[in-house]
C-alpha cells in the first residue's frame, strides 16, 4: 500500500501516532474533530492493512432512573427508616406508615435493612442496634449531585450492578480502543513525514522547486486534458507569400535563377523594347497606370537607337523618345526579362521573376489592380517553341495540373504566341497565362543573338486555387481574424 | 483584347457551307478567336488586336474557310481603279493630312451585314484609330454621291448638313454641341474649323472624324459603298482602308481603289495592294518551332491558313494576303505554320541546360527579415503599393521628397504610390478591430517617392504593435533585436519631430551613422482618425540601406 492511496484522515492518524506512540480512539476523535463511530471504520481499515494494532476497550456510563433521582433527593428508603428510629431502640413497624413513608417504601426499606444487616424485626418491632454508616451504594448516588452522567470506574462495578438491579441506575456501554503503530505503520508514517503528511498541491513547478527538490514534496495537480488551452496567436507568414515561396522552390528546383526590377519603369522597357507599337492598342493592352508629371531620361540607355530604328522601319511611323521616357507602373514582368537579357547577354539563361504588376482596373471578387506574375525565360541557341511547351508542361505538372492545353494567342513581343489553359477537376479549363518565343526585334533590342522562350503566368489564380479562396481580395487579406483562421 | 459579336447564321452563310456548331467552336481558337459566350445565334468572341481583319464576321469567315478546308490559299480580290476621285485640299495638311478611299461594288446587304460593318468600324476606330484620333472612317451609299469628292477644312459655321441619325440640318458648331459623336470627339479637331468631305454638287457628306451625313446613309438597299479613311498616320489610314474594304468585299464583288489627288501638287496616291512576299526555309521552321517539316508540308499548312506559298530554289516563298497587317517578318508566318500544324500536335520537349537555380539575393534577405519578425510573433500582412494621395502625403516622412501620383487612377483611394508601409499596417489594425489583442503586424514591401522629379523606389520593412498598453519601449526593444539579428549592429535613436507621432515619443533610427528609418508612438488623435482603437507604436526601416 503506497502512501498515495491513504486518505487524508488516515495520514493524520499515522502522523498523530508517530508523535504520541498510542492513542485512545475517543480522544483521537476529539482531536481530529471527527465522530468516534466514523473513526472506527477508518482505523479498522488501517488495522486491516497492517499499519495499526488496536486494543478494543469498553466504557460504561451511568445514569439515574427516575426512582434513583427521587432517592438522590430523599435518601434510600432503608436510610430514611433507620434515621427515624434513631440511634437506639426500636419501633413498631406499623407506626412507620404514620411517619410519612408509603407502604411500598416501607416494604423496600425493610427489605434492604434486612439485606444490609442493619437491623431485624422481632414481634412486630424493628430493632436497629446502631445507625449504620453511609454505604457504597449511597455514595454512588451522591456522585450524581451536579452530574447527569458519570463514568463507571472499575472499583464501583459491584455496587453499580446492585443499583442497576434495584432499577436505580441505567448503564450505557461505549466502545473505545487504544491504537498504536505497527512496525509497518511506523515505516509508512516516517515515509509520509518526509514528504509531508499534508503535501501542498501545485500547478506549476518553479525553478526553485526544481533545483531544491522541493517539487518532490509537492503534489503536482493533474492537468485537465479535456480543457481547451488559452487563446494564443503566434506570428506567421502571409499565405500569399507562403505560396510564392512554394512556386519559387519549384522554379529554383528546375534550375532557374531569380531576378526582379523596379515597379516603376519607363515605357521604353515596358513597351518599346518589347516591340509594342507606340499609339497602338497593344500599348493599352494592360491599361497601364502612368505617373503624373514624371519622366525619366533615356540618355544613358544604350539600346534606344536600335529600338527607334526597329520601330520606324517596321511600323513606318516616327518613334517618339518622349513617349518612351514616360514612367508607368509596369503592367507585366516581361520588362524584367528584357533588362536581364540586356545585362547578361550570355547563354545559357534560365531566369524567373515572381513579382507584382499593375493594371488599371476595378477591384472586385475577380479583378484587382495589383497582382503577381510568374515570369520566366529560357535562352540558348537551340531553344525552340517545343522546348517552351516542354518547360510549361513540366512547371504545371509540378504545380499540380496533370493536363494542360496550348491555344494560339497574341503578344506583341512573342511569335509564336501561346495561351496556356490548364484543367482543374472542379473549375474546368482555366486560363493560366501567356508565353511565346521572343520576336527577333525584341532580341535585337536587348542585344542577344540566341533564341529566347518567355512566359508570364498568372500567380494569383494559382494561389486562389491552392488556398481555396474564391475572392481575389481575400488573397491579400489584412484582417487578423482571417489570418488567425478565426472568421 | 477586343470583344466582338457575330451572328452564327451569318457566319455560316459567309463560309458558304454548313457545319456543326461544335466544329466551328473547335476551330475558332485556332483563329485566335475565343468564345466568351453564346446566346442563341449571337456568339461573343474575344479576338486579338493584331488581327483587325477578325473584328467582324467577314474576316473570320475567310480564316475559317481555310481551317475548315472549304477554301485554301490566298484570297484574291478583284481590284481596279475607280472613276471616283478624291481631291485633297492643302488646308487639311495641318489638321488631318491623310485620306484614302475605296469603293466596294455589287453588294448584297442585310441588317446583319450593316451591324457587322458598323462593329468593324467601331473596333478600328478604337484600336489602331486610337479612338478616332489617329484614324477615322466613314461609309456612304455611293449612288447618292457625285463622282468628285473634295476633302478640305471649313469654318464650323459654314459646315451645314443633316448629321447621321438626325432629321434637321445643323452647322458644325451645333453638331459638336448637340450630337453624341460631336460631344465625344470634338477634342480631336480644332475649335473653330473641321475637315469635311463634299461632293462636286456642293453637298457636305461628312465631317471626319466626327460624323457622316444622313443623306448618304448605307441601308440594306445600298449596292455600292464609298469608304473614306482619314487620319494622322498614313500607314494606319491604309491599314484601316484595306481591312474595311476587303471585309466588305466578302459580301460584294470587287474593290475599286480611289485616286487621291493632292490639289496643290497634283500628285496621286493609291493604297498599296501588292501582296507582301516573305521567304522561309524548313530550317527556319526547325529553328523556331523545333519541328522538322518538308517544304511541301509547310506549303500545304500555309495554304490552309490563307497564304500563297510556292517552292522557289529550296525556299518557300510566301505571299501574304493584303488584309494581314500583322505580318512583318518570317516569324509571323512561322507562327501560322504552327497554328496550321496544331499547337496541341506539337510534342513538348525538354531542353537540357547547365544552370543553377537560386532565389535572388534580395528575396533571401527579405525572407530572413520575415523570419526574424515571425520569430517575434508578428503576423505578416500584404498591402497595396497604391494608396490615396491624402494618406501618402500624411505619411511621407522622407525629407525633401514628393509623393508620386498617378496620371490615370481607376479607383478612388488608389491614386498615389505609397511612400511608407505604415498606413497599410494601420489599415490592417483597423480592419482587425474584432481580433483579440495584441495586434502585431509587419510588412516587407516596396515604397517609392520622387526626389527632384526622380523616382526612388526601395524595399522597406515596417512593424506595428497595437495593444491596451503599449509604448515606444515595446517597439524599440523589438526594433533593436531586429537590427541586431539582421546586421550585428545596434541602432541608436535620435529625436525627430513628425506630426503623426507623439512629441517626445518619436525618433529617427540610426545605424552606423546612417539614418535607416523611423520609430514612434502614433498620436492618439491620428489613430482615432485612422479608426484604430488602441495605442500603437510603429517603426519602419529601409531594408536596403540597413544591409548596405
Coordinates of N, CA and C in Angstrom, one line a residue, chain B residues 167-280:
Chain B
X167 N -32.7 64.6 -88.1 CA -33.6 65.0 -89.2 C -33.4 66.4 -89.7
X168 N -32.7 67.2 -88.9 CA -32.6 68.6 -89.3 C -31.1 68.9 -89.6
X169 N -31.0 69.9 -90.5 CA -29.7 70.4 -90.8 C -29.1 71.1 -89.5
X170 N -27.8 71.0 -89.4 CA -27.1 71.6 -88.3 C -25.8 72.2 -88.9
X171 N -25.3 73.3 -88.2 CA -24.0 73.7 -88.6 C -22.9 73.0 -87.7
X172 N -21.7 73.2 -88.1 CA -20.6 72.4 -87.5 C -20.6 72.6 -86.0
X173 N -20.8 73.8 -85.5 CA -20.8 74.1 -84.1 C -21.9 73.3 -83.4
X174 N -23.1 73.3 -84.0 CA -24.2 72.6 -83.4 C -23.9 71.1 -83.4
X175 N -23.3 70.6 -84.4 CA -23.0 69.2 -84.5 C -22.1 68.8 -83.3
X176 N -21.1 69.7 -83.0 CA -20.2 69.4 -81.9 C -20.9 69.5 -80.5
X177 N -21.9 70.4 -80.5 CA -22.6 70.6 -79.2 C -23.8 69.6 -79.0
X178 N -24.4 69.2 -80.1 CA -25.7 68.5 -79.9 C -25.5 67.0 -80.1
X179 N -24.8 66.6 -81.1 CA -24.8 65.1 -81.4 C -23.8 64.4 -80.4
X180 N -24.1 63.1 -80.1 CA -23.3 62.3 -79.2 C -21.9 62.3 -79.7
X181 N -21.7 62.0 -81.0 CA -20.3 61.9 -81.5 C -19.6 63.2 -81.4
X182 N -20.4 64.3 -81.6 CA -19.8 65.6 -81.5 C -19.2 65.9 -80.2
X183 N -20.0 65.6 -79.2 CA -19.6 65.8 -77.8 C -18.4 64.9 -77.4
X184 N -18.4 63.7 -77.9 CA -17.4 62.7 -77.6 C -16.0 63.0 -78.2
X185 N -16.1 63.5 -79.5 CA -14.8 63.5 -80.3 C -14.4 64.9 -80.6
X186 N -15.0 66.0 -80.1 CA -14.7 67.3 -80.5 C -13.3 67.7 -80.2
X187 N -12.8 67.1 -79.1 CA -11.4 67.5 -78.7 C -10.4 67.1 -79.8
X188 N -10.7 66.2 -80.7 CA -9.7 65.8 -81.7 C -9.5 66.9 -82.7
X189 N -10.5 67.7 -83.0 CA -10.3 68.7 -84.1 C -10.2 70.1 -83.5
X190 N -9.8 71.1 -84.3 CA -9.6 72.5 -83.8 C -10.9 73.1 -83.3
X191 N -10.8 74.2 -82.7 CA -12.0 74.8 -82.1 C -13.0 75.4 -83.0
X192 N -12.5 76.0 -84.1 CA -13.5 76.7 -85.0 C -13.5 76.2 -86.4
X193 N -12.8 75.1 -86.7 CA -12.9 74.6 -88.0 C -12.8 73.0 -88.0
X194 N -13.2 72.4 -89.1 CA -13.2 71.0 -89.2 C -13.0 70.5 -90.6
X195 N -12.3 69.3 -90.7 CA -12.2 68.8 -92.1 C -13.6 68.3 -92.5
X196 N -13.9 68.4 -93.8 CA -15.2 67.8 -94.3 C -14.9 67.1 -95.7
X197 N -15.9 66.3 -96.0 CA -16.0 65.8 -97.4 C -17.2 66.4 -98.1
X198 N -17.0 66.8 -99.3 CA -18.0 67.5 -100.1 C -18.0 67.0 -101.5
X199 N -19.1 66.7 -102.1 CA -19.0 66.3 -103.5 C -19.2 67.5 -104.4
X200 N -19.0 67.2 -105.7 CA -18.9 68.3 -106.6 C -20.3 69.1 -106.7
X201 N -21.4 68.4 -106.2 CA -22.6 69.2 -106.2 C -22.7 70.1 -105.0
X202 N -21.7 70.1 -104.2 CA -21.7 71.0 -103.0 C -22.4 70.5 -101.8
X203 N -22.7 69.2 -101.8 CA -23.3 68.5 -100.6 C -22.2 68.2 -99.7
X204 N -22.4 68.6 -98.4 CA -21.4 68.1 -97.4 C -21.8 66.7 -97.0
X205 N -20.8 65.8 -97.2 CA -21.1 64.4 -97.0 C -20.8 63.9 -95.5
X206 N -19.8 64.6 -95.0 CA -19.4 64.1 -93.6 C -18.4 65.1 -93.0
X207 N -18.2 65.0 -91.7 CA -17.2 65.8 -91.0 C -16.3 64.9 -90.2
X208 N -15.3 64.4 -90.9 CA -14.4 63.4 -90.2 C -13.6 64.2 -89.1
X209 N -13.3 63.6 -88.0 CA -13.6 62.2 -87.6 C -14.9 62.2 -86.7
X210 N -15.8 63.2 -87.0 CA -16.9 63.3 -86.0 C -18.1 62.5 -86.5
X211 N -18.7 62.8 -87.7 CA -20.0 62.2 -88.1 C -20.2 62.3 -89.6
X212 N -20.9 61.3 -90.1 CA -21.3 61.3 -91.5 C -22.7 62.0 -91.7
X213 N -23.0 62.2 -93.0 CA -24.3 62.8 -93.2 C -25.4 61.8 -93.4
X214 N -26.6 62.2 -93.1 CA -27.8 61.3 -93.2 C -28.1 61.0 -94.6
X215 N -27.8 61.9 -95.5 CA -28.2 61.8 -96.9 C -27.6 60.6 -97.6
X216 N -26.4 60.2 -97.2 CA -25.7 59.1 -97.9 C -25.7 57.9 -97.1
X217 N -26.6 57.8 -96.1 CA -26.6 56.6 -95.2 C -26.6 55.3 -95.9
X218 N -25.9 54.3 -95.4 CA -25.9 53.0 -96.0 C -27.1 52.2 -95.4
X219 N -27.9 51.7 -96.3 CA -29.0 50.9 -95.9 C -28.9 49.5 -96.6
X220 N -29.9 48.6 -96.3 CA -29.8 47.3 -96.9 C -30.0 47.3 -98.4
X221 N -30.5 48.5 -98.9 CA -30.7 48.6 -100.4 C -29.5 49.1 -101.1
X222 N -28.5 49.5 -100.3 CA -27.2 50.1 -100.8 C -26.5 49.0 -101.7
X223 N -26.1 49.4 -102.8 CA -25.4 48.4 -103.7 C -23.9 48.6 -103.7
X224 N -23.6 49.9 -103.7 CA -22.1 50.3 -103.8 C -21.8 51.2 -102.7
X225 N -20.7 50.9 -102.0 CA -20.3 51.7 -100.9 C -19.0 52.5 -101.1
X226 N -19.0 53.7 -100.8 CA -17.8 54.5 -100.8 C -17.3 54.6 -99.4
X227 N -16.0 54.4 -99.3 CA -15.3 54.4 -98.0 C -14.3 55.5 -98.0
X228 N -14.3 56.3 -96.9 CA -13.2 57.2 -96.7 C -12.5 56.9 -95.4
X229 N -11.2 57.0 -95.4 CA -10.4 56.9 -94.2 C -9.5 58.1 -94.1
X230 N -9.6 58.8 -93.0 CA -8.8 60.0 -92.8 C -8.0 59.8 -91.5
X231 N -6.9 60.5 -91.4 CA -6.1 60.4 -90.2 C -4.8 61.1 -90.2
X232 N -4.1 60.8 -89.1 CA -2.8 61.5 -88.9 C -1.6 60.6 -89.3
X233 N -1.9 59.3 -89.5 CA -0.8 58.4 -89.8 C -1.2 57.7 -91.1
X234 N -0.3 57.8 -92.1 CA -0.6 57.3 -93.4 C -0.7 55.7 -93.4
X235 N 0.2 55.1 -92.6 CA 0.3 53.7 -92.5 C -1.1 53.2 -92.0
X236 N -1.5 53.8 -90.9 CA -2.8 53.4 -90.3 C -4.0 53.6 -91.2
X237 N -3.9 54.7 -91.9 CA -5.1 55.0 -92.8 C -5.2 53.9 -93.8
X238 N -4.0 53.5 -94.3 CA -4.0 52.5 -95.3 C -4.5 51.1 -94.7
X239 N -3.9 50.8 -93.5 CA -4.3 49.6 -92.8 C -5.9 49.5 -92.7
X240 N -6.4 50.6 -92.2 CA -7.9 50.6 -91.9 C -8.7 50.5 -93.2
X241 N -8.2 51.2 -94.3 CA -8.9 51.1 -95.5 C -8.9 49.7 -96.1
X242 N -7.7 49.1 -96.1 CA -7.6 47.7 -96.7 C -8.5 46.7 -95.9
X243 N -8.4 46.8 -94.5 CA -9.2 45.9 -93.7 C -10.7 46.1 -94.0
X244 N -11.1 47.3 -94.0 CA -12.6 47.6 -94.1 C -13.0 47.2 -95.5
X245 N -12.3 47.5 -96.6 CA -12.8 47.3 -97.9 C -12.7 45.8 -98.2
X246 N -11.6 45.1 -97.7 CA -11.6 43.6 -98.0 C -12.7 42.9 -97.3
X247 N -13.0 43.4 -96.1 CA -14.1 42.7 -95.3 C -15.4 42.9 -96.0
X248 N -15.7 44.2 -96.4 CA -17.0 44.4 -97.1 C -17.0 43.7 -98.4
X249 N -15.9 43.5 -99.1 CA -15.8 42.8 -100.3 C -16.3 41.3 -100.2
X250 N -16.3 40.8 -99.0 CA -16.8 39.4 -98.8 C -18.3 39.3 -99.1
X251 N -18.9 40.5 -99.1 CA -20.4 40.5 -99.4 C -20.7 41.2 -100.7
X252 N -19.6 41.4 -101.5 CA -19.8 42.1 -102.8 C -19.0 41.5 -103.9
X253 N -18.6 42.3 -104.8 CA -17.9 41.7 -106.0 C -16.4 42.1 -106.0
X254 N -16.2 43.4 -106.0 CA -14.8 43.8 -106.1 C -14.5 45.1 -105.4
X255 N -13.2 45.4 -105.4 CA -12.8 46.7 -104.8 C -12.3 47.6 -105.8
X256 N -12.7 48.9 -105.8 CA -12.1 49.9 -106.7 C -11.4 50.9 -105.8
X257 N -10.1 51.0 -106.0 CA -9.3 52.0 -105.3 C -9.5 53.4 -105.8
X258 N -9.7 54.3 -104.9 CA -10.0 55.7 -105.3 C -8.7 56.5 -105.3
X259 N -8.4 57.2 -106.4 CA -7.3 58.0 -106.5 C -7.5 59.2 -105.6
X260 N -6.4 59.6 -104.8 CA -6.4 60.8 -104.1 C -5.5 61.8 -104.7
X261 N -6.1 62.9 -105.2 CA -5.2 63.9 -105.8 C -4.9 65.0 -104.9
X262 N -3.6 65.3 -104.7 CA -3.2 66.4 -103.9 C -3.4 67.6 -104.7
X263 N -4.3 68.5 -104.2 CA -4.7 69.7 -105.0 C -3.5 70.6 -105.3
X264 N -2.6 70.7 -104.3 CA -1.5 71.7 -104.6 C -0.4 71.1 -105.4
X265 N -0.2 69.8 -105.4 CA 1.0 69.2 -106.1 C 0.5 68.4 -107.3
X266 N -0.8 68.1 -107.3 CA -1.4 67.2 -108.3 C -0.9 65.8 -108.3
X267 N -0.1 65.5 -107.2 CA 0.3 64.1 -107.1 C -0.8 63.2 -106.7
X268 N -0.7 61.9 -107.1 CA -1.8 61.0 -106.9 C -1.4 59.9 -106.0
X269 N -2.2 59.5 -105.0 CA -1.9 58.4 -104.1 C -2.9 57.4 -104.2
X270 N -2.5 56.1 -104.2 CA -3.4 55.0 -104.1 C -2.9 54.0 -103.0
X271 N -3.8 53.3 -102.4 CA -3.3 52.3 -101.5 C -2.5 51.2 -102.1
X272 N -1.5 50.7 -101.4 CA -0.7 49.6 -101.9 C -1.4 48.3 -101.7
X273 N -1.7 47.7 -102.9 CA -2.5 46.4 -102.8 C -1.6 45.2 -103.3
X274 N -0.3 45.4 -103.2 CA 0.6 44.3 -103.6 C 0.7 43.4 -102.4
X275 N 0.7 42.1 -102.7 CA 0.9 41.1 -101.6 C 2.3 41.1 -101.1
X276 N 2.5 41.3 -99.8 CA 3.9 41.2 -99.3 C 4.5 39.8 -99.5
X277 N 5.8 39.7 -99.8 CA 6.4 38.4 -100.1 C 7.5 38.2 -99.0
X278 N 7.5 37.0 -98.4 CA 8.5 36.6 -97.5 C 9.0 35.2 -97.8
X279 N 10.2 35.0 -97.4 CA 10.8 33.7 -97.7 C 11.1 32.9 -96.4
X280 N 10.7 31.7 -96.3 CA 11.1 30.9 -95.1 C 11.6 29.6 -95.6

